[in-house]
Coordinates of C-alpha atoms in Angstrom, one line a residue:
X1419 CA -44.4 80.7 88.6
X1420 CA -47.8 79.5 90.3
X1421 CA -49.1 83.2 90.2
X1422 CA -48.4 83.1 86.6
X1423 CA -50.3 80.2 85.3
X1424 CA -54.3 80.6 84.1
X1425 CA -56.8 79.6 86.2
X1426 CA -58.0 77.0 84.1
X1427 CA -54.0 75.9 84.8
X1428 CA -54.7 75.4 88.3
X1429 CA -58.1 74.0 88.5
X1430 CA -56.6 70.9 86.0
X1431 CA -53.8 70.4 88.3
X1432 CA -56.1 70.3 91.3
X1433 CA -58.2 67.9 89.2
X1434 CA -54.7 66.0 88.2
X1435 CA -54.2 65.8 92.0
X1436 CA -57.6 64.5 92.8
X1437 CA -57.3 62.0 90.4
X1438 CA -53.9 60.6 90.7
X1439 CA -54.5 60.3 94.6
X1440 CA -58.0 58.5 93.6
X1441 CA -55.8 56.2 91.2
X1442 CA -54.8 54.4 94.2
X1443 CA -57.9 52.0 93.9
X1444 CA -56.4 50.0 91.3
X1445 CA -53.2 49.1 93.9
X1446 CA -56.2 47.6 96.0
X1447 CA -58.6 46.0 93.5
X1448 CA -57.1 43.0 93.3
X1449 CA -56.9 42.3 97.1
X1450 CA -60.3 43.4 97.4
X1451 CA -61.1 40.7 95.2
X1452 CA -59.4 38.3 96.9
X1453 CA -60.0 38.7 100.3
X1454 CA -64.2 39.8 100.3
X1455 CA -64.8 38.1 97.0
X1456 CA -62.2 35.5 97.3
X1457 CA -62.6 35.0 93.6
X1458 CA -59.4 32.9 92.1
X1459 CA -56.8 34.1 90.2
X1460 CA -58.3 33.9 87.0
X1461 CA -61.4 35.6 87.6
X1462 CA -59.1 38.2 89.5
X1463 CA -56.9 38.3 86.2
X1464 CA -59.9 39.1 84.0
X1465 CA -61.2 41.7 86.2
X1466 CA -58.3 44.0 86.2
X1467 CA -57.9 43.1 82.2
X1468 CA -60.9 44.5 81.7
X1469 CA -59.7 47.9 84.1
X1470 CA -56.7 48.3 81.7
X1471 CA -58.7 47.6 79.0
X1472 CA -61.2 50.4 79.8
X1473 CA -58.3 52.5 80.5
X1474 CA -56.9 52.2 77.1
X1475 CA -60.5 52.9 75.6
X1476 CA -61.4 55.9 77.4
X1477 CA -58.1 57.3 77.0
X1478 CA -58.0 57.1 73.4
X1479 CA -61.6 58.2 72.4
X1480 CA -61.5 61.0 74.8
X1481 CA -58.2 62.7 72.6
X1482 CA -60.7 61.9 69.5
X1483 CA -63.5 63.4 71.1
X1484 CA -61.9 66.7 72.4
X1485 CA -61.5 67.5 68.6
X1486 CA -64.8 67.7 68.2
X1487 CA -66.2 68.9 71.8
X1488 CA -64.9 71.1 74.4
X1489 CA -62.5 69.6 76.4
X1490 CA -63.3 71.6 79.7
X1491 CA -66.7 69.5 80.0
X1492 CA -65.1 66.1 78.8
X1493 CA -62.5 66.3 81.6
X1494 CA -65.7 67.5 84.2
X1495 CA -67.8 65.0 83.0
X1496 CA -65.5 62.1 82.5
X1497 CA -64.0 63.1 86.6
X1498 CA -67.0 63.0 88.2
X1499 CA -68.5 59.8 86.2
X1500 CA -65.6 58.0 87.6
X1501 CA -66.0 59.4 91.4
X1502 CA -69.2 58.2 91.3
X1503 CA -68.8 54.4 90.0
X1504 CA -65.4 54.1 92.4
X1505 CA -67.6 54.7 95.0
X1506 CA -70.2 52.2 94.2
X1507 CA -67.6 49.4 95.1
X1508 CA -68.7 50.3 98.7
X1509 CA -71.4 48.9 98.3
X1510 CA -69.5 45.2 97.1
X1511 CA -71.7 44.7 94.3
X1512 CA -72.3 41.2 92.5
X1513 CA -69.9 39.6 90.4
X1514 CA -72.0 40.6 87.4
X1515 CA -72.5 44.0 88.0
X1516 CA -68.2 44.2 88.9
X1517 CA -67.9 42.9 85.4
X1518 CA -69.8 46.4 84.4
X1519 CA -68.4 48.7 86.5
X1520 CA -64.7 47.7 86.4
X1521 CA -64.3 48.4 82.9
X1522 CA -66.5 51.5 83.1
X1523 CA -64.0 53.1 86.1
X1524 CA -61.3 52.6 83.2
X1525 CA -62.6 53.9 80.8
X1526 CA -63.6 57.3 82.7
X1527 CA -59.9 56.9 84.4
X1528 CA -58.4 57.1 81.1
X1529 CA -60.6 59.7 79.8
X1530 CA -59.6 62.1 81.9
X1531 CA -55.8 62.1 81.1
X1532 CA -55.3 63.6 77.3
X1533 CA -57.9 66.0 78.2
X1534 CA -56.4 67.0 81.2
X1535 CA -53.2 67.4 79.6
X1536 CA -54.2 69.3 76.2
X1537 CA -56.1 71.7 78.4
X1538 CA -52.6 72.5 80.5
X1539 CA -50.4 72.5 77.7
X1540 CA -53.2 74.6 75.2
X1541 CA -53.3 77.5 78.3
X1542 CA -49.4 77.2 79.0
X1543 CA -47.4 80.4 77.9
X1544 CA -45.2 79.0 75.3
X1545 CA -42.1 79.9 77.6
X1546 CA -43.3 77.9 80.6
X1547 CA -44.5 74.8 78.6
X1548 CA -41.8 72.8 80.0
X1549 CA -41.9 74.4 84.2
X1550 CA -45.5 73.5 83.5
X1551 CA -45.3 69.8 82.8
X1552 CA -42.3 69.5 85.8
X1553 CA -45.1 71.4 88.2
X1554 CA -47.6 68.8 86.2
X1555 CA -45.5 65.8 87.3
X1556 CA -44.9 67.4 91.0
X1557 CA -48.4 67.4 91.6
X1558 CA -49.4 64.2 90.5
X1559 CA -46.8 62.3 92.8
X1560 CA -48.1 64.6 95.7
X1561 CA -51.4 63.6 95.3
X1562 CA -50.0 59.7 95.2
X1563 CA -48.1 60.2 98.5
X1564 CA -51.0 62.4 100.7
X1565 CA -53.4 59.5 99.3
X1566 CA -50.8 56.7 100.4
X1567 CA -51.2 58.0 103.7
X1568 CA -54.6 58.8 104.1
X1569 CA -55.8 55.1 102.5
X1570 CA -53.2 53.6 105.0
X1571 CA -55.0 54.8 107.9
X1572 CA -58.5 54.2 106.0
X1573 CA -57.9 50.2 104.7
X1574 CA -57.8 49.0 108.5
X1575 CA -61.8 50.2 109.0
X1576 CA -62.3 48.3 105.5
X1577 CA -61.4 48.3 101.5
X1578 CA -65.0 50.1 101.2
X1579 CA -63.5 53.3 103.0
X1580 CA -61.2 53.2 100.2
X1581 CA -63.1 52.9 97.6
X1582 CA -65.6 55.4 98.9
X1583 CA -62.7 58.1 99.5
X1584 CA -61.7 57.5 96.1
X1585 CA -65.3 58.7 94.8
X1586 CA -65.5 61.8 97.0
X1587 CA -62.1 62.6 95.9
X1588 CA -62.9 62.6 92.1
X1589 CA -66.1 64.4 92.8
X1590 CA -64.7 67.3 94.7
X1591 CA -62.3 67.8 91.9
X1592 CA -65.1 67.7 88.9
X1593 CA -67.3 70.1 90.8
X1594 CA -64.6 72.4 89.9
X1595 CA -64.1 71.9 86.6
X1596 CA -67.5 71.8 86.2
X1597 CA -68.2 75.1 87.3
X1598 CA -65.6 77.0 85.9
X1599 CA -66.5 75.0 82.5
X1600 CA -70.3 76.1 83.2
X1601 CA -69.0 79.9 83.6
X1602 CA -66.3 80.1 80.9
X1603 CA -66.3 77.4 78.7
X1604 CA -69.4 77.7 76.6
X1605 CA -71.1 75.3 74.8
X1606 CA -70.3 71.5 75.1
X1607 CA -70.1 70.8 71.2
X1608 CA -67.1 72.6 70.2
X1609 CA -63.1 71.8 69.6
X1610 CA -60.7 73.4 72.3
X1611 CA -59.6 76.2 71.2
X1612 CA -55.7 77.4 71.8
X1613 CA -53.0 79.6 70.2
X1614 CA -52.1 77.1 67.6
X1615 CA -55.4 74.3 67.5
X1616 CA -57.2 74.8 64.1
X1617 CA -60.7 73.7 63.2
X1618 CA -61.3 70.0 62.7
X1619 CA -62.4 70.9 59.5
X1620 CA -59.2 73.0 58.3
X1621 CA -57.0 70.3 60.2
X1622 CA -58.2 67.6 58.0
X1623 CA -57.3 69.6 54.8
X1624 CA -53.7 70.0 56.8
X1625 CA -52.6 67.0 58.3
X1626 CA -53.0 63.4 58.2
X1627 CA -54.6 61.1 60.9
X1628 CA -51.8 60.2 63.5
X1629 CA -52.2 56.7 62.4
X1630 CA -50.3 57.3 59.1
X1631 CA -47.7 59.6 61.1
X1632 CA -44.6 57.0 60.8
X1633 CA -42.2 59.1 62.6
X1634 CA -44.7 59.2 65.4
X1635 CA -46.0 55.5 65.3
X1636 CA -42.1 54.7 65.8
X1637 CA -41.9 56.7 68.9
X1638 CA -44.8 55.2 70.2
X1639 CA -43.7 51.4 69.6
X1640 CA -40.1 52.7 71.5
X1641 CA -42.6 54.1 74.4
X1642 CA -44.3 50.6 74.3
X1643 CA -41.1 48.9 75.5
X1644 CA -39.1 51.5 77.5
X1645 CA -42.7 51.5 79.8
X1646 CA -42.3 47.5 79.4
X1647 CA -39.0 48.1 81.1
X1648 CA -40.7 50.2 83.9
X1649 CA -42.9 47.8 84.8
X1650 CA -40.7 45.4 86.0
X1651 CA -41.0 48.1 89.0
X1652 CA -44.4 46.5 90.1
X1653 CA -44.1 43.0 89.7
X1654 CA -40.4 41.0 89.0
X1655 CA -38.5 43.6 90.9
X1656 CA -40.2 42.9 94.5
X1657 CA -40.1 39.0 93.3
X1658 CA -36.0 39.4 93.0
X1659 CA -35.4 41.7 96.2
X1660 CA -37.4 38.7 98.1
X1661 CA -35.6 35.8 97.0
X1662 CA -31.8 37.1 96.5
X1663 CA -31.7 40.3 99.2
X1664 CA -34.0 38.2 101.8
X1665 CA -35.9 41.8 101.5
X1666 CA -39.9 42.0 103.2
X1667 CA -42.8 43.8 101.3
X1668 CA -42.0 47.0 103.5
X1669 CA -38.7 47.3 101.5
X1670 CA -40.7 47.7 98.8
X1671 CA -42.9 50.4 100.4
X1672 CA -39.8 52.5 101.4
X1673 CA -38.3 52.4 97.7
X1674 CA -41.4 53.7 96.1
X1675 CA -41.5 56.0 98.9
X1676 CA -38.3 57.5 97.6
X1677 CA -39.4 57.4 94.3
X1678 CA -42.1 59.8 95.1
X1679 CA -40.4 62.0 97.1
X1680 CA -37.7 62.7 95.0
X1681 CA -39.7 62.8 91.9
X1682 CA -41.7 65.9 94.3
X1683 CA -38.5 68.0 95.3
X1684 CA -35.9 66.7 92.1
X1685 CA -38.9 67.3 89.3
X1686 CA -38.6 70.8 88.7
X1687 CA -34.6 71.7 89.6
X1688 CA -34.3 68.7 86.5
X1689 CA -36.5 70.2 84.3
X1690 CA -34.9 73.7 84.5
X1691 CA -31.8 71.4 83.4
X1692 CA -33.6 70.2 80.6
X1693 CA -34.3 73.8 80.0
X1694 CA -30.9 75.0 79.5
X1695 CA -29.5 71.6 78.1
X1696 CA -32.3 70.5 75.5
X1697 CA -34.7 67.8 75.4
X1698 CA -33.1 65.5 72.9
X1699 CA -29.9 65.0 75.6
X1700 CA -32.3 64.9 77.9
X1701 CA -33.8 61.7 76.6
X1702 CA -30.9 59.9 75.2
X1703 CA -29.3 60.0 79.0
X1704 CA -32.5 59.3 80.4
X1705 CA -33.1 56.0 77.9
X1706 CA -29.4 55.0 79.0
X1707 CA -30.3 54.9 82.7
X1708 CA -33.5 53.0 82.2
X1709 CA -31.3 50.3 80.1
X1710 CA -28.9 50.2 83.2
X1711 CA -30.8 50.5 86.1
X1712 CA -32.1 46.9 86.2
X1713 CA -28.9 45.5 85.2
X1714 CA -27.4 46.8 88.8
X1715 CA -28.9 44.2 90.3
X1716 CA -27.0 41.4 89.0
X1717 CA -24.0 43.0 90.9
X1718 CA -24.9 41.9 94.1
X1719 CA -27.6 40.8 96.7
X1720 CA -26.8 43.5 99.1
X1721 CA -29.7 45.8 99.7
X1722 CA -27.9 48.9 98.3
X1723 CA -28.1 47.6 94.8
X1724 CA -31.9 47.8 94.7
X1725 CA -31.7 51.5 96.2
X1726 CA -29.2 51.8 93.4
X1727 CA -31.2 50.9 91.2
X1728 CA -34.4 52.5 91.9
X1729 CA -32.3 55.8 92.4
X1730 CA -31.2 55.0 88.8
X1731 CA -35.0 54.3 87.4
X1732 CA -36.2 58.1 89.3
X1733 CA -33.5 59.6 87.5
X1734 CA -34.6 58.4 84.0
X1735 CA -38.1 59.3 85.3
X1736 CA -37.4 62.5 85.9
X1737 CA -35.9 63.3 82.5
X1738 CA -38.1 61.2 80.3
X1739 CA -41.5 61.6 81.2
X1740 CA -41.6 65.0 80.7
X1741 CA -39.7 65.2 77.4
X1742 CA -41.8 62.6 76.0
X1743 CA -45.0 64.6 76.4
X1744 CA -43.6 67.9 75.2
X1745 CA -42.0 66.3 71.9
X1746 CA -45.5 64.7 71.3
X1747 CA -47.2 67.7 72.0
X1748 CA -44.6 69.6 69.2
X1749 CA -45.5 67.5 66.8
X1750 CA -49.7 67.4 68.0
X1751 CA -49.5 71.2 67.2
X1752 CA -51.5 72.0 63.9
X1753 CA -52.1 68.6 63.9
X1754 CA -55.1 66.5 64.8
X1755 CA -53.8 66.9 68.7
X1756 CA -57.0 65.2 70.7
X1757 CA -55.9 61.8 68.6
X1758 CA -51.9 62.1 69.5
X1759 CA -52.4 62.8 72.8
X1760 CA -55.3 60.1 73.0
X1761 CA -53.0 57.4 71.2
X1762 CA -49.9 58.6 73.1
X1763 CA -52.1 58.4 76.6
X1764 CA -53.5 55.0 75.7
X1765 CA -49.9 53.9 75.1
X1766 CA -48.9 54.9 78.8
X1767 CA -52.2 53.2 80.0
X1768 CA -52.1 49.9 78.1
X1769 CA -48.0 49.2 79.1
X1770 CA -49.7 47.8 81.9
X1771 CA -51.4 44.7 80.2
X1772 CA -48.3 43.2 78.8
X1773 CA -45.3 44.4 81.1
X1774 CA -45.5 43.1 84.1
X1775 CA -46.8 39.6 82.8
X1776 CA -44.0 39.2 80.3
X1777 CA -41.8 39.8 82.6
X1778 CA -42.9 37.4 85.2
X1779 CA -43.4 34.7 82.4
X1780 CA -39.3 35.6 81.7
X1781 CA -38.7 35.4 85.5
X1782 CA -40.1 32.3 86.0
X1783 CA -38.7 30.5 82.9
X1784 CA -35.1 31.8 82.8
X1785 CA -34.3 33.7 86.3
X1786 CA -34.1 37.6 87.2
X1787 CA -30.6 37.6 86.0
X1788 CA -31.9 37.2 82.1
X1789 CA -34.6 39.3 82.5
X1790 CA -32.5 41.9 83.5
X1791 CA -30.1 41.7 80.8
X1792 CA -32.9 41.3 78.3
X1793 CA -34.2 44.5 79.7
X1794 CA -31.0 45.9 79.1
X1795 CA -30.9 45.3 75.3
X1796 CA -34.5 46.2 75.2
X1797 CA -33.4 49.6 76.7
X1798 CA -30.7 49.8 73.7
X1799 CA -33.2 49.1 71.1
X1800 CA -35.6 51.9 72.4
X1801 CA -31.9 54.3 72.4
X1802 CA -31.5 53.4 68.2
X1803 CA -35.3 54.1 67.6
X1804 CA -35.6 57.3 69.7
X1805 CA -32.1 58.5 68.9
X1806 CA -33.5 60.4 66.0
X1807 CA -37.0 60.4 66.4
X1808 CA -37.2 62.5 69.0
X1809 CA -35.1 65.2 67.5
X1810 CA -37.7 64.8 64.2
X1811 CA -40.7 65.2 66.4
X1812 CA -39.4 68.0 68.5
X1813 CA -39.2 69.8 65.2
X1814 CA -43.1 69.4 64.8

């Protein structure tokens, strides 16, 4: 299928790879504040606020943007702008220069994303729109795992290493996209251009702004807390394993490890399933196992319920994440698409400002047993909202 695909195809999933392996900074951030600032908690707290924050920005005025310029030099631009201010915490700048250039890494993060994935799904032969976003999804974890292993060997000579890696990455990938946008792309002040992208102008005679989409505002809010429910991945969930399964921090390492290497060989065998078997099942079973997965781990303390569970979460991974973008992307087309995908991008960005907090605040105030059953019945509220909004927006 690789031989298949459109250069401009490739080169974004190189550049997906570059940056998702880059994207490890943020797992590091906050020890890097700790341990060479040794800020406090709060200041720590603010810092990677205003990272989310910037994500959630950049992610949603980028989509607005590539209706108006050409996408192939936002995604460039916005890839090498963050290479280059990742790498200048290297250099351990002051605290009032990190309150500058924390939010500005967030905001070039998230400006890559919608562009990246409207200039994918715009060259994807309508046949292989789906195999495309399962190869999308097998790259991206790839580039997680190499970089887990590279930035293991590189955070024992120092976090700058890191940091520094992290900029050459993002650079090597925009000089690519750069130069094929230099060649092919034309000039930067124009919307992208694909089979079934009008002009701004005729789109705002067609259809309304996202913002007054109510189908697709609904879908959203249901993304908003099944990502809530995800979260409890990076936060609660390592808290529980510690105190009921007497389970280290490297427990933790080998279930995301597993994650990620099933998500690599599962990704595309499940979306050839959700080929042949549609995308509406697909989410409706997925949306169950999220609901359940959490809820395994008031069975018992053994070990074997958290691999349970995180089996469980990969497998509602696998089948959502996918069949969210495509059904977004359905109703995006002849729409005003750089704002969907910038508002539906934003979403997956921001989850990270209120998930894992709530759910510690829930944690610590009525136990992980609660929390999981409260994720549970979040999980069946998300089921009702998306049980026919999906088939609505798949529909365009």
């Amino acid at each position: 299928m690789l031989a298949k695909l459109p250069v401009i195809i490739k080169l974004q999933l190189l550049a997906a790879a570059c940056n998702s392996a880059g994207g490890i900074l943020k797992l590091f951030l906050p020890l890097f504040f700790y341990e060479i600032y040794h800020f406090d908690f709060t200041i720590i707290a603010w810092l990677m606020g205003a990272y989310g924050a910037g994500c959630i920005v950049g992610a949603y005025f980028s989509g607005v943007l590539s209706e108006y310029l050409n996408a192939q030099w936002i995604a460039g631009s916005s890839l090498l702008c963050s290479g280059v201010v990742s790498a200048a915490f290297s250099l351990v700048p002051p605290l009032t220069v990190l309150f500058l250039i924390v939010p500005l890494v967030g905001i070039f993060d998230g400006a890559f994303r919608p562009v990246n994935l409207r200039l994918i799904t715009d060259a994807s032969p309508r046949e292989l729109k789906l195999p495309v976003q399962g190869l999308h999804r097998v790259v991206f974890n790839l580039g997680i795992a190499a970089a887990g292993l590279i930035v293991g060997t590189l955070v024992s000579f120092g976090y700058e290493y890191v940091f520094l890696f992290q900029g050459v990455l993002n650079v090597f990938g925009s000089l690519f996209l750069l130069s094929y946008a230099y060649k092919y792309a034309g000039a930067l002040w124009g919307y992208t251009k694909s089979a079934t992208t009008e002009s701004p102008q005729e789109m705002s005679a067609t259809a309304c702004s996202p913002w007054r989409d109510t189908l697709f505002l609904l879908f959203i809010f249901g993304q908003l807390l099944a990502l809530g429910i995800f979260d409890q991945m990076y936060g609660t969930f390592g808290v529980f394993l510690r105190e009921h399964s007497n389970a280290g921090p490297e427990w933790i390492a080998y279930l995301f490890s597993m994650n990620a290497v099933l998500v690599v060989i599962l990704q595309m065998p499940v979306t050839r399933l959700i080929d042949r078997h549609g995308m509406v099942a697909a989410a409706r079973i997925g949306i169950v196992f999220l609901s359940c997965a959490f809820l395994l781990l008031n069975a018992g303390d053994h070990i074997g319920w958290a691999v349970l569970t995180m089996l469980v979460i990969t497998a509602a991974e696998l089948l959502l994440i996918p069949v969210w973008t495509l059904v977004v992307l359905a109703r995006a087309e002849s729409r005003q698409k750089g704002k969907y995908l910038g508002i539906f991008t934003a979403a997956w960005l921001g989850h990270s400002l209120y998930g894992p907090s709530l759910g510690m605040w829930i944690y610590g105030a009525y136990g992980g047993s609660m929390l999981w059953w409260i994720c549970a019945c979040v999980g069946a509220v998300v089921f009702v909202l998306h049980y026919s909004t999906v088939v609505r927006l798949e529909r365009g």
